[in-house]
XYZ file of C-alpha atoms in Angstrom:
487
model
C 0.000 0.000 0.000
C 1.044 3.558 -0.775
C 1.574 6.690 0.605
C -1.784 8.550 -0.483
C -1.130 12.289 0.514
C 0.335 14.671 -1.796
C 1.789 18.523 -2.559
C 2.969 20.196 -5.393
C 5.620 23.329 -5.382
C 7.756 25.601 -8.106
C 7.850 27.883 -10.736
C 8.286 26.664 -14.248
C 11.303 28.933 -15.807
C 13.997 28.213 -12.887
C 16.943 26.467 -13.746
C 19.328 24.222 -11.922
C 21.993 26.597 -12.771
C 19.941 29.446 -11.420
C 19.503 28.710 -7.905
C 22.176 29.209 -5.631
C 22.680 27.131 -2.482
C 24.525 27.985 0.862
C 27.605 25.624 1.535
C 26.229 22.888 2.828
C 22.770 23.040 1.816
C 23.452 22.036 -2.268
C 20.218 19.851 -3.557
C 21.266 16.431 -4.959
C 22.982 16.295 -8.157
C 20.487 14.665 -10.868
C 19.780 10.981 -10.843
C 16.681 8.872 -11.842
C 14.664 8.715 -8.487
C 13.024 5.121 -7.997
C 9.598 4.067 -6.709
C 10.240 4.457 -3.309
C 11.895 6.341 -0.144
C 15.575 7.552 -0.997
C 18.007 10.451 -0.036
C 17.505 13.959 -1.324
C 18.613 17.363 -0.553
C 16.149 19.807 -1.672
C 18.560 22.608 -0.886
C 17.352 25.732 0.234
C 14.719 26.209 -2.230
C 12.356 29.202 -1.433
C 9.037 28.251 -3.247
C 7.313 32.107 -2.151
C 9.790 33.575 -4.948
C 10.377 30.471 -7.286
C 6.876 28.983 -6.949
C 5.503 25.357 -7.778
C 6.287 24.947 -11.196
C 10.208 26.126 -9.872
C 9.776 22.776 -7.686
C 8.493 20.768 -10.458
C 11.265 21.979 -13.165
C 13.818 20.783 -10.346
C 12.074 17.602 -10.064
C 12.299 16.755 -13.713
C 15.542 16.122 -13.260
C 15.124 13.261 -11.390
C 11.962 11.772 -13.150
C 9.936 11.708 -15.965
C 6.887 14.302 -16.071
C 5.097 15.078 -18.664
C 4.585 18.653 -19.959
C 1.325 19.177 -19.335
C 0.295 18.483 -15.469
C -2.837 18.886 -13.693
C -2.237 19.770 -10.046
C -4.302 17.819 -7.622
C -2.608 18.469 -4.074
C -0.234 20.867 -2.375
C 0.938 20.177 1.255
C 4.357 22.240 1.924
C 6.064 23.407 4.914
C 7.813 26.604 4.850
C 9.879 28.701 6.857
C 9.622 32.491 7.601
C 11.143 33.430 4.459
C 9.354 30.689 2.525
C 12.018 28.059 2.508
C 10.806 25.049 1.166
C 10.962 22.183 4.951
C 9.149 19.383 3.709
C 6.737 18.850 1.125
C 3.409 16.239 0.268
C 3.177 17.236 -3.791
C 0.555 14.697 -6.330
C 0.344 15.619 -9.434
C -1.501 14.208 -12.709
C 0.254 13.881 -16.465
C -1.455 14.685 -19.506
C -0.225 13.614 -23.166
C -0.779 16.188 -26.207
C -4.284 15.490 -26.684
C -5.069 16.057 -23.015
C -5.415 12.401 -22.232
C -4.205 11.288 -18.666
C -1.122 9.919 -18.426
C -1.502 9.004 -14.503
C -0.833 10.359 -11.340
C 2.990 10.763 -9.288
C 3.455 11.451 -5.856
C 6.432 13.254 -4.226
C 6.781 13.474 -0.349
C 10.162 15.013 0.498
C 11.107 15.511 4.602
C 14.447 15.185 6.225
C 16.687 15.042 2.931
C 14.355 11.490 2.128
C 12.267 11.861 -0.999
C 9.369 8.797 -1.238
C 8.514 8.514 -4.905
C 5.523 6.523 -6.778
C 5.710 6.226 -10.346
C 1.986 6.034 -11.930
C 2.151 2.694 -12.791
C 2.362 1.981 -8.945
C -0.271 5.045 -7.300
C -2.526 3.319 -5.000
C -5.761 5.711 -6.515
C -5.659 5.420 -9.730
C -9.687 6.720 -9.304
C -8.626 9.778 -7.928
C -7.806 10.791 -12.211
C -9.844 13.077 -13.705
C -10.076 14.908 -17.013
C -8.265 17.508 -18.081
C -9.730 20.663 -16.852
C -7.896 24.365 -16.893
C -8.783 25.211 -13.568
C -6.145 22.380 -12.299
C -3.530 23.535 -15.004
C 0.165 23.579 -12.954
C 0.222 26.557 -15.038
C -2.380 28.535 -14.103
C -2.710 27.614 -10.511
C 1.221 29.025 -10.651
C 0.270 32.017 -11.589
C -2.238 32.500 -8.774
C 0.035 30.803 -6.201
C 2.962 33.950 -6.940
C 0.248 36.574 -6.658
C -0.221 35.804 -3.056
C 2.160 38.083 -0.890
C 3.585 35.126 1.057
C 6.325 36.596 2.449
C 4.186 40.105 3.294
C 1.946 37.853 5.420
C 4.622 36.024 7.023
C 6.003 39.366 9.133
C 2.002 39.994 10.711
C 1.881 36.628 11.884
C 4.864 35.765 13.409
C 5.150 32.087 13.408
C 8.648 30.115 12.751
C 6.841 27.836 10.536
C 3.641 27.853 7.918
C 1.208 24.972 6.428
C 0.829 26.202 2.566
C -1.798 24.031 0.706
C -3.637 23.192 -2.191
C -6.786 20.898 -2.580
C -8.473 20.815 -5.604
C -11.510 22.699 -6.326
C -13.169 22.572 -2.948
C -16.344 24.519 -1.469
C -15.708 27.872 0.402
C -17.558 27.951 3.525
C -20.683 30.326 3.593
C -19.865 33.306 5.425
C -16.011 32.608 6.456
C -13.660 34.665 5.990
C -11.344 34.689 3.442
C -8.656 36.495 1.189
C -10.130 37.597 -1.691
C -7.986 38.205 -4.412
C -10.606 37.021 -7.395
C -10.849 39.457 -10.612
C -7.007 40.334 -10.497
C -7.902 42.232 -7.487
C -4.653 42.172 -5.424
C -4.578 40.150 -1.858
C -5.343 42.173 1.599
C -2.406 41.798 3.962
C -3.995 41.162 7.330
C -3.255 40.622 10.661
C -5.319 37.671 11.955
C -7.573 39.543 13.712
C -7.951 41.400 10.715
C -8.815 38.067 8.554
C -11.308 36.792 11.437
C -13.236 39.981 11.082
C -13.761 39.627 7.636
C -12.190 42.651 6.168
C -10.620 40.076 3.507
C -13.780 39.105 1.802
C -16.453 36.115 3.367
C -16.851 32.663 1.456
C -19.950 32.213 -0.769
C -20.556 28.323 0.014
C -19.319 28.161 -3.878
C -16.818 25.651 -5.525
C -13.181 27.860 -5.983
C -9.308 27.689 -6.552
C -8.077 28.477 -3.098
C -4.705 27.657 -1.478
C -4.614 27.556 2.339
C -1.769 29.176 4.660
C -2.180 28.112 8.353
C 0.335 27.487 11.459
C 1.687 24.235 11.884
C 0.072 23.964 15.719
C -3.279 24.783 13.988
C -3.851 28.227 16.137
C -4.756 29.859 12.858
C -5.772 28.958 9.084
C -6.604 31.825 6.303
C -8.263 30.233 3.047
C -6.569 32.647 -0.506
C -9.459 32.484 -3.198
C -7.830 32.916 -6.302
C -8.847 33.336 -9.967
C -10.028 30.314 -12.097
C -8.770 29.653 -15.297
C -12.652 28.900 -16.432
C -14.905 29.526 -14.006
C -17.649 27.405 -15.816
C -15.808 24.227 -15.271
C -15.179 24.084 -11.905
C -15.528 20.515 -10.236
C -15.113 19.676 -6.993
C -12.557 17.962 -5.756
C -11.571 14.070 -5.639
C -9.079 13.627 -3.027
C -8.986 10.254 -0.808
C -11.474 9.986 1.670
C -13.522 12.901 0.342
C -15.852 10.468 -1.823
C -18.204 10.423 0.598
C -19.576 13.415 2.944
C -21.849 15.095 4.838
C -23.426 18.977 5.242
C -25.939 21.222 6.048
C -27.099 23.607 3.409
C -30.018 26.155 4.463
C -30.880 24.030 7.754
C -30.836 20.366 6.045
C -28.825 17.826 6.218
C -27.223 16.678 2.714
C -25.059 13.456 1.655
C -22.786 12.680 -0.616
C -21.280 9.796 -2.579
C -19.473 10.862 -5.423
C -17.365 13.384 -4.553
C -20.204 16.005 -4.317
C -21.439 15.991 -7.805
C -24.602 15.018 -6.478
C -26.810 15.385 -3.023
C -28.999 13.480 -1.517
C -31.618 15.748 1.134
C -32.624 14.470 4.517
C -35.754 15.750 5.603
C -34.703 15.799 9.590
C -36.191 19.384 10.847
C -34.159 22.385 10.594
C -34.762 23.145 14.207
C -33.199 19.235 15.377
C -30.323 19.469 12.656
C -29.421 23.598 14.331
C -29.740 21.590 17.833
C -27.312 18.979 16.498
C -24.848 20.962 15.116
C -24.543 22.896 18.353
C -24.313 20.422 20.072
C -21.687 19.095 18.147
C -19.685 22.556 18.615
C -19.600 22.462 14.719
C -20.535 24.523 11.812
C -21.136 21.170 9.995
C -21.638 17.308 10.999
C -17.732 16.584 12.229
C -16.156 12.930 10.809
C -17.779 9.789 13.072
C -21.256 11.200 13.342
C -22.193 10.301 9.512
C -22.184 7.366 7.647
C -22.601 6.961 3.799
C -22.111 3.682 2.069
C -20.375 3.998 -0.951
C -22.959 1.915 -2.910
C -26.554 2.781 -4.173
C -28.756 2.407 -2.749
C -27.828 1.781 0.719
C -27.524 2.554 4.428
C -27.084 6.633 5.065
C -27.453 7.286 8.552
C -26.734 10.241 10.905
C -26.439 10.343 14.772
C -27.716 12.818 16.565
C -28.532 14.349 20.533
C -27.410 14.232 23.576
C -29.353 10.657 23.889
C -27.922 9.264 20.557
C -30.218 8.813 17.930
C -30.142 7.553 14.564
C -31.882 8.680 11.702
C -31.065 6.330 9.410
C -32.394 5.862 5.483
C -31.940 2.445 3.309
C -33.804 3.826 0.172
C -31.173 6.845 -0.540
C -33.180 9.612 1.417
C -36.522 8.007 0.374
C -37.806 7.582 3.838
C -36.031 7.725 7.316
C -36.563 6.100 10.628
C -35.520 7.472 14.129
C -33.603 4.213 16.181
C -32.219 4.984 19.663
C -29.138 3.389 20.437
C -28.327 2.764 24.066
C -29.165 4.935 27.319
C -26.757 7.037 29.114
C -26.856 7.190 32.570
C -29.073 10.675 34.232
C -25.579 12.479 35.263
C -23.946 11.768 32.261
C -26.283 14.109 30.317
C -24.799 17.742 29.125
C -21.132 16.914 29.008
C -20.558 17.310 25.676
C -20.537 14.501 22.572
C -16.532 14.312 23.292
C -16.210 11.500 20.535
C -18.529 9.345 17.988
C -17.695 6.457 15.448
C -20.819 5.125 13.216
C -20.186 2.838 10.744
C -22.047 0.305 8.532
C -20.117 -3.062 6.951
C -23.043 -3.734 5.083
C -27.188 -3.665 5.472
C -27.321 -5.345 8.328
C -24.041 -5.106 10.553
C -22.502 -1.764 11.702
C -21.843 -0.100 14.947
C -21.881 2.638 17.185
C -18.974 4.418 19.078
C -19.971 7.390 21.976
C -17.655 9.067 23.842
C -18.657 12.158 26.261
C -16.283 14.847 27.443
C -14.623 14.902 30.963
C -16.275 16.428 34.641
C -14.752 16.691 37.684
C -16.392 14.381 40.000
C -18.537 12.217 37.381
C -15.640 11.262 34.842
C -17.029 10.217 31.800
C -18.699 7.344 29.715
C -17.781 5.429 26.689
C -20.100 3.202 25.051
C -19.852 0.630 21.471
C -23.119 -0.591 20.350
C -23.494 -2.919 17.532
C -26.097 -4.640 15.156
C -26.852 -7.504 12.961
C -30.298 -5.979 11.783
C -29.824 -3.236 10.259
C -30.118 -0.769 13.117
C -33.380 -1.838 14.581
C -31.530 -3.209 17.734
C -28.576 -2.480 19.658
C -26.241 -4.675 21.734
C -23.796 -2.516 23.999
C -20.178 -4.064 24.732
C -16.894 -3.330 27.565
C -14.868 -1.306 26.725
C -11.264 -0.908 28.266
C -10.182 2.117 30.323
C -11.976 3.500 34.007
C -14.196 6.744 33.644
C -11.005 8.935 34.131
C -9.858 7.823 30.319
C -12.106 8.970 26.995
C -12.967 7.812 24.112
C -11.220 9.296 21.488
C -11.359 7.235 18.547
C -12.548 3.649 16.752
C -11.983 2.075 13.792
C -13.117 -1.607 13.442
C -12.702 -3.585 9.897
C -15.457 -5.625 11.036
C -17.745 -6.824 14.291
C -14.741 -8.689 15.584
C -11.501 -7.300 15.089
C -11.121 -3.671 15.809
C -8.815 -0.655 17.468
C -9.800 2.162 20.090
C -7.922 5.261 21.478
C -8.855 6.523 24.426
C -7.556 9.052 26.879
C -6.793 9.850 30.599
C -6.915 13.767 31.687
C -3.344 13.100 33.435
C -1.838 11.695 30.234
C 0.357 13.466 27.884
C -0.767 10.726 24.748
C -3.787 8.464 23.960
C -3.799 4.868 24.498
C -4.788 2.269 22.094
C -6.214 -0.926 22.494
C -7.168 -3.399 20.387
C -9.842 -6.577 20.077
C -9.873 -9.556 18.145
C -13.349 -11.304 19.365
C -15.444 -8.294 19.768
C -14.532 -6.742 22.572
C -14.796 -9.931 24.869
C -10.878 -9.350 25.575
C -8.745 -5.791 25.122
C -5.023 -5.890 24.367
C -3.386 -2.189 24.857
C -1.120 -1.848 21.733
C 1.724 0.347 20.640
C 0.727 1.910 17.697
C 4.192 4.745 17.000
C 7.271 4.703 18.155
C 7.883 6.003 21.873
C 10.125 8.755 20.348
C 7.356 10.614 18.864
C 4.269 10.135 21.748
C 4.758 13.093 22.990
C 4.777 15.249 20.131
C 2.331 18.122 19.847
C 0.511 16.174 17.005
C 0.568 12.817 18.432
C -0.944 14.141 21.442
C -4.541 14.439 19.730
C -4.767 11.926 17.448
C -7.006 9.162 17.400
C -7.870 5.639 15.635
C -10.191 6.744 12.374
C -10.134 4.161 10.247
C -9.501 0.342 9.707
C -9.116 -1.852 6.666
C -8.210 -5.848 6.376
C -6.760 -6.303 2.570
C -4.546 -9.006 1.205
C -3.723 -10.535 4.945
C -2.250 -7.218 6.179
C -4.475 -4.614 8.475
C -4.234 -1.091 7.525
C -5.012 1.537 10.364
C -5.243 5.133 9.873
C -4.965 7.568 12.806
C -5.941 11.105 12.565
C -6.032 14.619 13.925
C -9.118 16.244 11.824
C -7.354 16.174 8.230
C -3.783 15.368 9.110
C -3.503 11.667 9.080
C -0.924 8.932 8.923
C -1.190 5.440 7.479
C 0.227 2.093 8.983
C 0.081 -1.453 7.896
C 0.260 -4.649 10.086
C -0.292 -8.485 9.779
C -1.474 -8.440 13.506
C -3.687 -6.038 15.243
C -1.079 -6.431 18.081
C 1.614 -4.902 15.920
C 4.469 -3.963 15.411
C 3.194 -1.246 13.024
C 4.860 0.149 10.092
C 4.374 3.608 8.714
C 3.350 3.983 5.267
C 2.030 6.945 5.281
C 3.315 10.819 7.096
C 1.651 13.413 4.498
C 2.340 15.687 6.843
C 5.886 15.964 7.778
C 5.007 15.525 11.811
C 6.174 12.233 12.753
């Protein structure tokens, strides 16, 4: 299995011979990279002045691109001055008559480049048509109008998150940078950008890039000019296939990438409740479910006593099936965690989690089903009621992986079942050497997969996520995947 993240970087008309390197900090001298992770110096490439196609030209030298590329994701760390750190870069080849010629992915941290060729990309899906608006190009051109650099000195961090997506949905109302019809982009300070004085998202599709602090304290969203505005499409990243969001007080699912919608007719008032609950603008990942088939099994949970409103018909009718009781005291502390997931019609489960109170702990509960939803059967879970739920990822009834969390620990704890949940078996799940680390910290089991004899476990902090791969839920786990230069 491969690394799925990706980022692009450069600017198209710099040389070799026209970057200069401090002693010490030369890039590799040009060889044929090969499928895989090897060593590379990047140098001290500055990709606010050079821009992505600069990266790309460099990378040419070192395998084969096409001229033509279509960018599909950007994740690049930069220093003050925009020094190119580390970098996530997938990109998509096009011949002379626009056909696809596949998809390459470059993930460079630490002087180690990790290479796929696109004979040997894990998504091949994830290809689309060639469309202007994803032109390396043109999305160049827009990535040098943004003053980097200008921003940079307001904000005052050591380190920035630069990143593209694809054409992706600005939220309704946000705030943003403007820059759309040429018009040049506001240098703000982030109180500045919170307050709007940049320009507030439409809810529309656009070409944005993203700048935000590697801790997270900030993010500010760049809405730049489209090459054709009338053929914007959204975007087809992994794990965006399927999703979930509230559009003028309902509730609206996804399975193909957003190119179509399916309503839920849940009242405006209950879906408002939810969401506050929630603490979220829109339904956060574990309280949805969408099966990637038609028709079959949508489902939302919902309320401080979970609910499930749950449709088998693609949005043609919906029932309401409570899962479980919390106990009296446990009400009002906050969802804390959920997990819902289907494996087919009949079999899924239900993961609830509730924040933390002095003097009444918390409670953590799994519920699954072998009818379709219509009953629930609640099972143990490890951990006393000073430890959380933060996460769970199961690849079917039996065999499945939990992080939860004490308030006195610096890192979550995983554990992991192999009879459904009659036994739990704490596992190490990273290397000691990187527990502590601010991301580590937060993350949690999100997904679980059981392919060709081999597990494959994601964990995640909201969009950052790595990838490892084991023949035992027990471990030891390998890494396959660190899109985002963390770990």
């Amino acid at each position: 299995m491969k690394r799925v993240c990706a980022v692009l970087l450069g600017f198209c008309m710099v040389l070799f011979s026209g970057c200069s390197f401090p002693e010490g900090q030369a890039r590799s001298a040009p060889f044929p990279l090969e499928a895989g992770q090897q060593d590379f110096s990047l140098g001290n490439f500055r990709i606010t002045e050079q821009g992505i196609e600069g990266l790309v030209s460099i990378l040419r030298d070192y395998a084969p691109l096409p001229g033509t590329l279509g960018l599909h994701l950007l994740d690049a760390t930069v220093d003050s001055s925009g020094g190119l750190k580390s970098f996530n870069l997938l990109v998509e080849g096009y011949d002379e008559d626009k056909q696809s010629t596949g998809l390459s992915q470059f993930i460079y941290e630490d002087q180690q480049m990790s290479y796929t060729p696109p004979e040997q990309y894990e998504y091949p899906e994830l290809s689309v048509p060639y469309n202007s608006n994803n032109d390396l190009h043109a999305l160049n051109q827009e990535f040098l109008r943004i003053p980097w650099e200008q921003q940079f000195s307001l904000l005052h961090e050591s380190l920035y998150s630069i990143r593209y997506q694809g054409n992706g949905q600005t939220g309704e109302g946000t705030p943003l940078m403007d820059g759309r019809n040429h018009v040049d982009f506001p240098v703000l300070t982030w109180e500045e950008y919170q307050a709007g004085q940049g320009g507030l998202g439409d809810g529309k599709t656009g070409v944005t890039f993203t700048l935000g602090s590697r801790t997270g304290s900030l993010s500010m969203t760049y809405l730049c000019d489209p090459a054709d505005p009338s053929t914007l499409v959204q975007s087809r990243q992994p794990g965006n296939r399927t999703a979930c969001r509230e559009k003028d007080g309902r509730l609206q699912f996804t399975r193909d990438y957003g190119e179509t919608w399916i309503s839920c007719d849940l009242p405006e008032e209950t879906v408002a409740s939810a969401l506050d609950f929630y603490q979220s603008s829109q339904p956060p990942e574990g309280t949805y479910y969408i099966s990637p088939d038609s028709p079959g099994v949508i489902a939302f949970l919902y309320g401080a006593d979970p609910k499930l409103y749950l449709s088998r018909d693609d949005g043609e009718s919906w029932q309401t099936i409570s899962v479980g009781e919390w106990e009296e005291t446990l009400r009002g502390l906050g969802y804390g965690s959920r997990a819902l997931q289907f494996f087919h019609e009949q079999e899924g489960y239900v993961g609830i989690g509730t924040d933390y109170s002095m003097g009444r702990g918390g409670y953590k509960g799994w519920f699954t089903t072998q009818d379709g939803g219509n009953t629930w059967q609640e099972h143990s879970l490890p951990g006393g009621y000073n430890e959380i739920l933060r996460g769970m990822a199961f690849s079917d009834l039996q065999h499945g992986i939990i992080t939860v969390r004490s308030i006195s620990a610096d890192y979550p704890t995983f554990f992991a079942t192999d009879n459904g949940g009659e036994t739990w078996t704490e596992i190490t799940v990273l290397p000691e050497d990187v527990r502590t680390s601010e991301w580590y910290a937060f993350c949690k089991a999100s997904s679980l997969e059981y392919v060709d004899g081999q597990y494959a476990l994601t964990i995640a902090q909201g969009e950052r996520k790595t990838r490892l791969v084991s023949s035992s839920l027990q471990g030891p786990w390998e890494i396959l995947q660190d899109g985002n230069g963390d770990l």
